[in-house]
Amino acid sequence: MNKTLSILALTCSLVLGGLVGYDIHERRSEPTATTPGAGTTAPTATQGQMVQTLATPTSDATRARTESEANTVQVVKDRRDGLVYISVTENDTSSAQAQLRQRLQQQLPFDFGLPDNGGQGQAQTGTGSGFFVTSGGDIITNNHVVEGASEITVRLHGSTRTYPAKVIARAPDFDLALIRPQGVPSNEIKALPLGDSDRLDVGLKAIAMGAPFGLDFSVSEGIISSLERQVPVGTKGVQQSVIQTDAAINPGNSGGPLLNSAGQVIGVNTQILTGGIGQSAGVGFAIPVNTVKKLLPELQAGKGTVIQTPSLGVGIADVSLVSAAERQRNKLPAQGVLVSRVYPGSPAAAAGLRATTTVTDDSTGQRTTRYADVITAVDGRPLTDVNQLPQAIISHKIGETVTLTVDRGGKKRDVKVILKAFDLAAAAQQYDQTP
């Protein structure tokens, strides 16, 4: 994989809100809450201050609620006991996960609520959110909330008691994890119903619950802003479909539920695009609940394992980046995915795929590009965008076979590739370090 694409192999998630600092951008002065002074003159509302408001002295307050407000209140009352607050401790700040977080701070435009890792070697604590997904007490949260944690505790809504929890399984490439607390009374477990994220419409209500900035039980409401967004998700940074919402999501909301007006979970809050302000700017993203439903049986059977996804083991580029004249001269197709690198030991190498190479004439110093394979389709589905290839591969399971339509020198052929787990990041790192 070339260096440009290797950046996309990083996680893109809203990480632990309480980890020492709340944002990964330049630190700004903390807003302060002040109590208005006593007296008969109402204080002037200024930015960053909390001011008292007058209650409406009427017995008709309930009737004054709109239908939408009444619905929101009912949903919150019905589902709040399914919300879980998660606290973690991370002792090893020199771990691969800690280093990954540091790189994310510098390379990606999303806010993760990451810590300022200046205190190397010191234990760090953080907070996140989650929700009960089964009557047995299983809790869904984001992988980035619990990955690398040496200790996990959970606390239920309305309670100060904490329970130790352990990871049952993680799906890093989908930024999901399943944890299970110990000792929670069965009558305290309130599993939230799961909806259908394939039946959503833009404009529908979206209710986010969680603990932003460590503030227990915060609720925000908005709408589904878009169903056409794809952002890098998980450790491989593969572009995946997400739900965009303008409901306020902040560091600490990670892993919390996004609900519809029926009180069903439609997504797992995971990221925000901040625009440089380090907090909600009205663009939040949630992992569709149908992804959770698809992975849940495998997560429950995980026994502490990591659910892996396959990789071809190639570096890729969009063939359309090659000029039309050069494509014509080298008999390249107009669209498809150019194989720029094939890593040794990968499924692609085993299938005989070849990468584009550049050779230099020692006598003249002239560099010549020799084009090889361009992947134009996966299992018969044409590739019109470079991101579609990793999307297609990650949707399969290890051990399955995919058929790639490959164009080499103007001649097309079908190549069958047996998929397996392959550490692409490690292979790319080793390649980059090779003289």
Tab-separated table of C-alpha atoms in Angstrom:
chain	number	residue	atom	x	y	z
A	1	MET	CA	0.000	0.000	0.000
A	2	ASN	CA	1.343	3.430	-0.828
A	3	LYS	CA	1.911	6.022	1.874
A	4	THR	CA	-1.185	8.005	0.987
A	5	LEU	CA	-3.425	5.037	1.493
A	6	SER	CA	-1.614	3.841	4.609
A	7	ILE	CA	-3.057	6.854	6.447
A	8	LEU	CA	-6.514	5.405	5.826
A	9	ALA	CA	-5.502	2.278	7.721
A	10	LEU	CA	-5.917	4.190	10.963
A	11	THR	CA	-8.980	4.135	13.197
A	12	CYS	CA	-11.355	6.998	12.751
A	13	SER	CA	-13.424	7.145	15.912
A	14	LEU	CA	-14.652	9.307	18.755
A	15	VAL	CA	-12.364	7.992	21.492
A	16	LEU	CA	-12.775	8.035	25.283
A	17	GLY	CA	-14.071	11.398	26.372
A	18	GLY	CA	-12.468	11.351	29.788
A	19	LEU	CA	-8.924	10.402	28.813
A	20	VAL	CA	-7.042	13.251	30.484
A	21	GLY	CA	-8.170	15.787	27.906
A	22	TYR	CA	-11.362	16.056	25.961
A	23	ASP	CA	-10.149	16.977	22.500
A	24	ILE	CA	-7.240	16.519	20.181
A	25	HIS	CA	-7.075	20.069	18.997
A	26	GLU	CA	-5.464	23.122	20.500
A	27	ARG	CA	-6.549	23.464	24.120
A	28	ARG	CA	-8.909	26.312	24.821
A	29	SER	CA	-10.038	27.880	28.055
A	30	GLU	CA	-12.654	25.828	29.881
A	31	PRO	CA	-16.178	27.297	29.976
A	32	THR	CA	-17.232	28.144	33.503
A	33	ALA	CA	-20.650	27.789	35.051
A	34	THR	CA	-21.701	30.591	37.341
A	35	THR	CA	-24.717	31.013	39.553
A	36	PRO	CA	-26.582	34.320	39.176
A	37	GLY	CA	-26.352	36.565	42.224
A	38	ALA	CA	-29.293	37.177	44.494
A	39	GLY	CA	-31.538	40.159	43.881
A	40	THR	CA	-34.558	41.243	41.954
A	41	THR	CA	-32.712	42.200	38.769
A	42	ALA	CA	-32.363	39.342	36.310
A	43	PRO	CA	-28.745	38.752	35.288
A	44	THR	CA	-27.627	39.269	31.736
A	45	ALA	CA	-26.952	36.018	29.872
A	46	THR	CA	-23.384	35.872	28.687
A	47	GLN	CA	-21.526	33.212	26.803
A	48	GLY	CA	-20.371	30.369	29.043
A	49	GLN	CA	-22.745	31.215	31.916
A	50	MET	CA	-25.746	29.363	33.247
A	51	VAL	CA	-28.684	31.634	34.055
A	52	GLN	CA	-31.947	30.936	35.774
A	53	THR	CA	-35.141	30.965	33.774
A	54	LEU	CA	-38.653	31.546	35.012
A	55	ALA	CA	-40.996	28.588	35.122
A	56	THR	CA	-44.322	29.076	33.426
A	57	PRO	CA	-46.880	29.343	36.247
A	58	THR	CA	-49.608	27.305	34.649
A	59	SER	CA	-51.243	23.959	35.250
A	60	ASP	CA	-51.435	23.497	31.499
A	61	ALA	CA	-47.693	22.882	31.091
A	62	THR	CA	-48.227	19.269	30.092
A	63	ARG	CA	-50.790	20.234	27.458
A	64	ALA	CA	-48.354	22.821	26.104
A	65	ARG	CA	-45.957	20.114	25.057
A	66	THR	CA	-45.839	19.394	21.387
A	67	GLU	CA	-46.421	15.887	20.154
A	68	SER	CA	-42.728	15.593	19.302
A	69	GLU	CA	-41.664	16.743	22.764
A	70	ALA	CA	-44.001	14.302	24.448
A	71	ASN	CA	-42.595	11.514	22.306
A	72	THR	CA	-39.010	12.419	23.168
A	73	VAL	CA	-39.787	12.533	26.894
A	74	GLN	CA	-41.451	9.125	26.722
A	75	VAL	CA	-38.609	7.555	24.744
A	76	VAL	CA	-36.049	8.847	27.228
A	77	LYS	CA	-38.056	7.593	30.220
A	78	ASP	CA	-38.530	4.185	28.624
A	79	ARG	CA	-34.917	3.668	27.509
A	80	ARG	CA	-32.695	5.494	29.999
A	81	ASP	CA	-32.203	2.420	32.176
A	82	GLY	CA	-30.652	0.612	29.217
A	83	LEU	CA	-27.823	3.143	29.076
A	84	VAL	CA	-24.466	2.229	30.636
A	85	TYR	CA	-21.536	4.456	31.624
A	86	ILE	CA	-18.128	2.924	31.000
A	87	SER	CA	-14.874	3.821	32.743
A	88	VAL	CA	-11.521	2.416	31.672
A	89	THR	CA	-7.937	2.523	32.831
A	90	GLU	CA	-5.052	2.220	30.405
A	91	ASN	CA	-1.713	1.515	32.057
A	92	ASP	CA	0.493	1.054	29.004
A	93	THR	CA	0.687	4.405	27.223
A	94	SER	CA	3.508	3.078	25.046
A	95	SER	CA	1.273	0.395	23.547
A	96	ALA	CA	0.472	0.174	19.876
A	97	GLN	CA	-3.017	1.526	20.607
A	98	ALA	CA	-1.613	4.534	22.455
A	99	GLN	CA	0.762	5.244	19.584
A	100	LEU	CA	-2.098	4.889	17.133
A	101	ARG	CA	-4.034	7.520	19.053
A	102	GLN	CA	-1.106	9.890	18.857
A	103	ARG	CA	-0.922	9.491	15.073
A	104	LEU	CA	-4.664	10.044	14.800
A	105	GLN	CA	-4.323	13.360	16.574
A	106	GLN	CA	-2.110	14.630	13.797
A	107	GLN	CA	-3.479	12.972	10.684
A	108	LEU	CA	-7.269	12.789	10.722
A	109	PRO	CA	-9.951	15.493	10.685
A	110	PHE	CA	-12.274	13.829	13.190
A	111	ASP	CA	-12.416	14.466	16.916
A	112	PHE	CA	-11.720	11.521	19.174
A	113	GLY	CA	-11.583	13.133	22.604
A	114	LEU	CA	-8.046	11.828	22.858
A	115	PRO	CA	-5.721	12.432	25.779
A	116	ASP	CA	-2.699	14.647	25.739
A	117	ASN	CA	-0.234	11.813	26.075
A	118	GLY	CA	2.537	13.971	27.467
A	119	GLY	CA	2.730	11.907	30.641
A	120	GLN	CA	4.250	8.811	29.069
A	121	GLY	CA	4.225	5.820	31.387
A	122	GLN	CA	1.402	7.138	33.563
A	123	ALA	CA	-1.920	5.356	33.788
A	124	GLN	CA	-4.732	7.193	32.046
A	125	THR	CA	-8.441	6.924	32.664
A	126	GLY	CA	-11.296	7.543	30.306
A	127	THR	CA	-15.029	7.340	29.938
A	128	GLY	CA	-17.403	6.177	27.281
A	129	SER	CA	-20.964	4.983	26.868
A	130	GLY	CA	-22.705	1.748	25.982
A	131	PHE	CA	-26.078	0.046	26.194
A	132	PHE	CA	-27.524	-3.322	27.150
A	133	VAL	CA	-28.215	-5.351	24.066
A	134	THR	CA	-29.351	-8.652	25.624
A	135	SER	CA	-31.316	-9.650	28.711
A	136	GLY	CA	-28.226	-11.538	29.855
A	137	GLY	CA	-26.364	-8.265	30.382
A	138	ASP	CA	-24.216	-8.001	27.253
A	139	ILE	CA	-23.250	-4.411	26.448
A	140	ILE	CA	-22.432	-2.940	23.051
A	141	THR	CA	-19.914	-0.100	22.860
A	142	ASN	CA	-17.201	1.164	20.527
A	143	ASN	CA	-14.015	-0.837	20.157
A	144	HIS	CA	-11.962	2.309	20.675
A	145	VAL	CA	-13.575	2.779	24.098
A	146	VAL	CA	-12.189	-0.495	25.490
A	147	GLU	CA	-9.246	-1.459	23.293
A	148	GLY	CA	-6.029	-1.395	25.298
A	149	ALA	CA	-7.863	-1.004	28.615
A	150	SER	CA	-6.341	-2.827	31.589
A	151	GLU	CA	-9.466	-2.337	33.694
A	152	ILE	CA	-13.114	-1.746	32.743
A	153	THR	CA	-15.960	-0.826	35.066
A	154	VAL	CA	-19.562	0.024	34.270
A	155	ARG	CA	-22.217	1.975	36.091
A	156	LEU	CA	-25.948	1.972	35.439
A	157	HIS	CA	-28.185	4.981	35.095
A	158	GLY	CA	-29.313	6.395	38.425
A	159	SER	CA	-26.779	4.397	40.444
A	160	THR	CA	-23.370	5.091	41.953
A	161	ARG	CA	-22.417	1.419	42.199
A	162	THR	CA	-19.800	0.156	39.775
A	163	TYR	CA	-19.376	-3.341	38.352
A	164	PRO	CA	-16.239	-4.841	36.816
A	165	ALA	CA	-16.609	-5.830	33.170
A	166	LYS	CA	-14.615	-7.864	30.720
A	167	VAL	CA	-14.369	-7.835	26.952
A	168	ILE	CA	-16.180	-10.740	25.317
A	169	ALA	CA	-15.053	-9.878	21.799
A	170	ARG	CA	-13.972	-6.929	19.692
A	171	ALA	CA	-14.520	-6.116	16.025
A	172	PRO	CA	-11.850	-3.425	15.478
A	173	ASP	CA	-12.521	-3.051	11.763
A	174	PHE	CA	-16.121	-2.054	12.537
A	175	ASP	CA	-15.283	-0.145	15.765
A	176	LEU	CA	-17.570	-2.350	17.840
A	177	ALA	CA	-17.030	-4.326	21.024
A	178	LEU	CA	-19.132	-6.486	23.325
A	179	ILE	CA	-18.439	-6.340	27.065
A	180	ARG	CA	-20.070	-8.219	29.926
A	181	PRO	CA	-20.326	-6.883	33.492
A	182	GLN	CA	-20.143	-9.103	36.560
A	183	GLY	CA	-22.641	-9.032	39.384
A	184	VAL	CA	-25.369	-6.869	37.867
A	185	PRO	CA	-28.760	-7.990	39.235
A	186	SER	CA	-30.928	-9.408	36.465
A	187	ASN	CA	-33.751	-7.012	37.264
A	188	GLU	CA	-31.383	-4.081	36.608
A	189	ILE	CA	-30.623	-5.207	33.042
A	190	LYS	CA	-32.828	-3.355	30.554
A	191	ALA	CA	-31.926	-4.409	27.031
A	192	LEU	CA	-32.739	-1.832	24.371
A	193	PRO	CA	-34.699	-2.975	21.304
A	194	LEU	CA	-32.802	-2.883	18.024
A	195	GLY	CA	-34.401	-1.221	15.012
A	196	ASP	CA	-33.719	-1.525	11.292
A	197	SER	CA	-31.215	0.977	9.906
A	198	ASP	CA	-32.105	-0.004	6.350
A	199	ARG	CA	-35.558	1.535	6.776
A	200	LEU	CA	-34.509	5.024	7.813
A	201	ASP	CA	-35.252	8.282	6.029
A	202	VAL	CA	-33.469	11.603	6.120
A	203	GLY	CA	-35.385	13.978	8.384
A	204	LEU	CA	-36.532	11.396	10.922
A	205	LYS	CA	-35.932	12.114	14.607
A	206	ALA	CA	-32.665	10.990	16.187
A	207	ILE	CA	-32.102	10.901	19.972
A	208	ALA	CA	-28.559	10.448	21.323
A	209	MET	CA	-27.943	9.292	24.886
A	210	GLY	CA	-24.610	9.078	26.684
A	211	ALA	CA	-22.148	10.808	28.983
A	212	PRO	CA	-20.418	13.571	27.006
A	213	PHE	CA	-17.445	15.114	28.824
A	214	GLY	CA	-18.231	12.804	31.732
A	215	LEU	CA	-21.679	14.349	32.279
A	216	ASP	CA	-23.874	11.418	33.269
A	217	PHE	CA	-27.064	10.862	31.376
A	218	SER	CA	-27.140	13.589	28.778
A	219	VAL	CA	-29.710	13.527	26.002
A	220	SER	CA	-29.622	15.419	22.735
A	221	GLU	CA	-32.079	15.421	19.875
A	222	GLY	CA	-31.847	16.125	16.193
A	223	ILE	CA	-32.646	14.498	12.910
A	224	ILE	CA	-31.030	12.057	10.547
A	225	SER	CA	-29.073	14.465	8.373
A	226	SER	CA	-27.842	12.038	5.723
A	227	LEU	CA	-27.789	8.357	4.842
A	228	GLU	CA	-25.247	8.789	2.074
A	229	ARG	CA	-22.112	9.348	4.141
A	230	GLN	CA	-19.093	7.088	4.126
A	231	VAL	CA	-16.208	7.701	6.514
A	232	PRO	CA	-13.152	5.684	7.548
A	233	VAL	CA	-14.213	3.287	10.300
A	234	GLY	CA	-12.126	0.919	12.376
A	235	THR	CA	-8.443	0.105	12.488
A	236	LYS	CA	-8.182	-0.441	8.730
A	237	GLY	CA	-9.890	2.861	8.025
A	238	VAL	CA	-12.114	1.301	5.378
A	239	GLN	CA	-14.782	3.694	4.136
A	240	GLN	CA	-18.109	2.451	5.520
A	241	SER	CA	-21.659	3.728	5.422
A	242	VAL	CA	-22.699	5.644	8.537
A	243	ILE	CA	-25.719	7.568	9.772
A	244	GLN	CA	-25.131	11.311	9.908
A	245	THR	CA	-27.045	13.242	12.551
A	246	ASP	CA	-27.091	16.785	13.906
A	247	ALA	CA	-27.973	15.554	17.412
A	248	ALA	CA	-25.141	16.821	19.601
A	249	ILE	CA	-22.483	14.122	20.039
A	250	ASN	CA	-19.354	14.903	22.024
A	251	PRO	CA	-16.362	13.041	23.483
A	252	GLY	CA	-17.780	10.577	25.995
A	253	ASN	CA	-20.806	9.770	23.821
A	254	SER	CA	-18.763	7.020	22.181
A	255	GLY	CA	-20.636	3.732	22.162
A	256	GLY	CA	-23.936	5.258	23.256
A	257	PRO	CA	-27.194	4.551	21.434
A	258	LEU	CA	-28.844	6.649	18.747
A	259	LEU	CA	-32.600	6.084	19.023
A	260	ASN	CA	-35.605	6.693	16.801
A	261	SER	CA	-39.018	7.951	17.868
A	262	ALA	CA	-40.104	4.367	18.603
A	263	GLY	CA	-37.299	4.039	21.155
A	264	GLN	CA	-35.376	1.572	19.008
A	265	VAL	CA	-31.602	1.697	18.618
A	266	ILE	CA	-30.780	2.724	15.054
A	267	GLY	CA	-27.069	3.352	15.500
A	268	VAL	CA	-24.033	3.415	17.784
A	269	ASN	CA	-22.560	6.901	18.176
A	270	THR	CA	-18.930	6.828	17.111
A	271	GLN	CA	-17.486	9.999	15.517
A	272	ILE	CA	-17.875	13.723	15.087
A	273	LEU	CA	-16.555	16.084	12.471
A	274	THR	CA	-15.647	19.141	14.503
A	275	GLY	CA	-14.522	21.762	12.000
A	276	GLY	CA	-11.626	22.532	14.323
A	277	ILE	CA	-13.602	23.482	17.436
A	278	GLY	CA	-12.945	20.250	19.315
A	279	GLN	CA	-16.594	19.539	20.067
A	280	SER	CA	-19.925	18.991	18.369
A	281	ALA	CA	-20.425	21.113	15.281
A	282	GLY	CA	-23.669	19.433	14.309
A	283	VAL	CA	-22.064	16.688	12.230
A	284	GLY	CA	-22.045	13.368	14.072
A	285	PHE	CA	-21.851	9.815	12.804
A	286	ALA	CA	-23.266	6.538	14.077
A	287	ILE	CA	-22.561	2.956	13.050
A	288	PRO	CA	-25.823	1.532	11.620
A	289	VAL	CA	-27.527	-0.901	13.991
A	290	ASN	CA	-27.814	-3.503	11.237
A	291	THR	CA	-24.034	-3.819	11.401
A	292	VAL	CA	-24.404	-4.582	15.114
A	293	LYS	CA	-27.114	-7.159	14.437
A	294	LYS	CA	-24.976	-8.859	11.815
A	295	LEU	CA	-21.948	-9.124	14.104
A	296	LEU	CA	-23.728	-9.797	17.408
A	297	PRO	CA	-23.785	-13.642	17.252
A	298	GLU	CA	-20.070	-13.709	16.450
A	299	LEU	CA	-19.318	-11.180	19.182
A	300	GLN	CA	-21.256	-13.185	21.767
A	301	ALA	CA	-19.327	-16.331	20.876
A	302	GLY	CA	-16.014	-14.512	20.893
A	303	LYS	CA	-14.626	-15.516	24.324
A	304	GLY	CA	-12.251	-12.575	24.418
A	305	THR	CA	-11.172	-12.866	20.807
A	306	VAL	CA	-10.806	-10.281	18.077
A	307	ILE	CA	-13.050	-10.681	15.061
A	308	GLN	CA	-10.766	-10.335	12.082
A	309	THR	CA	-11.628	-9.342	8.550
A	310	PRO	CA	-9.773	-10.427	5.412
A	311	SER	CA	-7.401	-8.349	3.357
A	312	LEU	CA	-6.070	-8.742	-0.171
A	313	GLY	CA	-2.678	-7.422	0.869
A	314	VAL	CA	-2.289	-4.852	-1.887
A	315	GLY	CA	-1.622	-1.165	-2.255
A	316	ILE	CA	-4.168	0.521	-4.487
A	317	ALA	CA	-4.829	3.706	-6.400
A	318	ASP	CA	-7.577	4.998	-8.658
A	319	VAL	CA	-6.674	4.310	-12.283
A	320	SER	CA	-8.472	7.511	-13.284
A	321	LEU	CA	-5.568	9.429	-11.727
A	322	VAL	CA	-3.484	8.273	-14.681
A	323	SER	CA	-3.804	10.689	-17.585
A	324	ALA	CA	-6.076	9.686	-20.462
A	325	ALA	CA	-3.142	9.724	-22.858
A	326	GLU	CA	-1.075	7.421	-20.647
A	327	ARG	CA	-4.008	5.086	-20.093
A	328	GLN	CA	-4.498	4.805	-23.830
A	329	ARG	CA	-0.803	4.254	-24.439
A	330	ASN	CA	-0.626	1.475	-21.848
A	331	LYS	CA	-4.015	-0.062	-22.661
A	332	LEU	CA	-5.454	0.729	-19.245
A	333	PRO	CA	-9.231	0.782	-18.627
A	334	ALA	CA	-11.003	4.083	-17.953
A	335	GLN	CA	-12.072	3.042	-14.444
A	336	GLY	CA	-10.945	0.509	-11.887
A	337	VAL	CA	-8.429	0.030	-9.087
A	338	LEU	CA	-4.763	0.112	-10.003
A	339	VAL	CA	-2.656	-2.384	-8.041
A	340	SER	CA	0.324	-0.328	-6.900
A	341	ARG	CA	1.844	-2.918	-4.577
A	342	VAL	CA	1.498	-6.625	-3.814
A	343	TYR	CA	2.864	-7.631	-0.422
A	344	PRO	CA	4.696	-10.960	-0.055
A	345	GLY	CA	2.668	-13.676	1.635
A	346	SER	CA	-0.637	-11.959	0.937
A	347	PRO	CA	-3.735	-13.509	-0.675
A	348	ALA	CA	-3.101	-11.291	-3.703
A	349	ALA	CA	0.448	-12.627	-4.049
A	350	ALA	CA	-0.821	-16.206	-3.767
A	351	ALA	CA	-3.331	-15.495	-6.551
A	352	GLY	CA	-0.610	-14.136	-8.838
A	353	LEU	CA	-1.608	-10.465	-8.950
A	354	ARG	CA	1.055	-8.089	-10.188
A	355	ALA	CA	1.740	-4.508	-9.194
A	356	THR	CA	2.723	-1.447	-11.180
A	357	THR	CA	6.462	-0.821	-10.957
A	358	THR	CA	8.803	2.012	-11.784
A	359	VAL	CA	12.212	1.287	-13.273
A	360	THR	CA	15.136	3.661	-13.703
A	361	ASP	CA	17.598	3.573	-16.590
A	362	ASP	CA	21.024	3.697	-14.926
A	363	SER	CA	22.642	5.309	-17.943
A	364	THR	CA	20.133	8.099	-18.478
A	365	GLY	CA	18.351	8.287	-15.123
A	366	GLN	CA	15.022	8.159	-16.931
A	367	ARG	CA	12.179	6.595	-14.964
A	368	THR	CA	9.594	4.433	-16.693
A	369	THR	CA	6.333	3.170	-15.216
A	370	ARG	CA	5.353	-0.352	-16.088
A	371	TYR	CA	1.661	-0.890	-15.469
A	372	ALA	CA	0.390	-4.323	-14.493
A	373	ASP	CA	-2.991	-5.224	-13.009
A	374	VAL	CA	-6.120	-3.113	-12.755
A	375	ILE	CA	-9.031	-4.655	-10.822
A	376	THR	CA	-12.256	-3.667	-12.553
A	377	ALA	CA	-14.852	-5.783	-10.707
A	378	VAL	CA	-15.396	-7.958	-7.627
A	379	ASP	CA	-17.708	-10.940	-8.054
A	380	GLY	CA	-19.027	-9.330	-11.219
A	381	ARG	CA	-19.795	-5.934	-9.634
A	382	PRO	CA	-17.893	-3.136	-11.418
A	383	LEU	CA	-15.609	-0.882	-9.376
A	384	THR	CA	-16.236	2.781	-10.076
A	385	ASP	CA	-14.403	4.099	-7.016
A	386	VAL	CA	-11.164	3.000	-5.369
A	387	ASN	CA	-12.863	2.685	-1.954
A	388	GLN	CA	-15.235	0.039	-3.264
A	389	LEU	CA	-12.519	-2.614	-3.343
A	390	PRO	CA	-11.715	-2.690	0.407
A	391	GLN	CA	-15.444	-2.331	1.117
A	392	ALA	CA	-16.143	-5.444	-0.937
A	393	ILE	CA	-13.350	-7.429	0.698
A	394	ILE	CA	-14.228	-6.494	4.294
A	395	SER	CA	-17.813	-7.641	3.722
A	396	HIS	CA	-16.549	-11.214	3.278
A	397	LYS	CA	-15.303	-13.673	5.864
A	398	ILE	CA	-11.909	-15.256	6.179
A	399	GLY	CA	-11.713	-18.419	4.087
A	400	GLU	CA	-14.197	-17.277	1.462
A	401	THR	CA	-13.244	-16.932	-2.186
A	402	VAL	CA	-13.815	-13.822	-4.277
A	403	THR	CA	-13.528	-13.469	-8.031
A	404	LEU	CA	-11.639	-10.416	-9.232
A	405	THR	CA	-11.932	-9.217	-12.797
A	406	VAL	CA	-8.409	-8.110	-13.668
A	407	ASP	CA	-7.244	-6.122	-16.682
A	408	ARG	CA	-3.601	-6.569	-17.622
A	409	GLY	CA	-2.333	-4.951	-20.799
A	410	GLY	CA	-5.841	-4.613	-22.209
A	411	LYS	CA	-6.722	-8.264	-21.638
A	412	LYS	CA	-9.309	-9.200	-19.018
A	413	ARG	CA	-9.396	-12.373	-16.958
A	414	ASP	CA	-11.041	-13.608	-13.788
A	415	VAL	CA	-8.798	-14.341	-10.811
A	416	LYS	CA	-10.057	-16.288	-7.798
A	417	VAL	CA	-8.575	-15.189	-4.474
A	418	ILE	CA	-8.915	-17.144	-1.231
A	419	LEU	CA	-9.253	-14.542	1.505
A	420	LYS	CA	-7.350	-14.721	4.773
A	421	ALA	CA	-6.323	-12.457	7.614
A	422	PHE	CA	-3.304	-10.412	6.620
A	423	ASP	CA	-1.651	-7.682	8.683
A	424	LEU	CA	-1.532	-4.995	6.041
A	425	ALA	CA	-0.308	-2.278	8.403
A	426	ALA	CA	2.664	-4.390	9.521
A	427	ALA	CA	3.496	-5.327	5.918
A	428	ALA	CA	3.362	-1.691	4.845
A	429	GLN	CA	5.556	-0.651	7.761
A	430	GLN	CA	8.102	-3.316	6.943
A	431	TYR	CA	8.082	-2.278	3.294
A	432	ASP	CA	8.612	1.384	4.188
A	433	GLN	CA	11.579	0.468	6.368
A	434	THR	CA	13.198	-1.606	3.657
A	435	PRO	CA	16.128	0.289	2.073
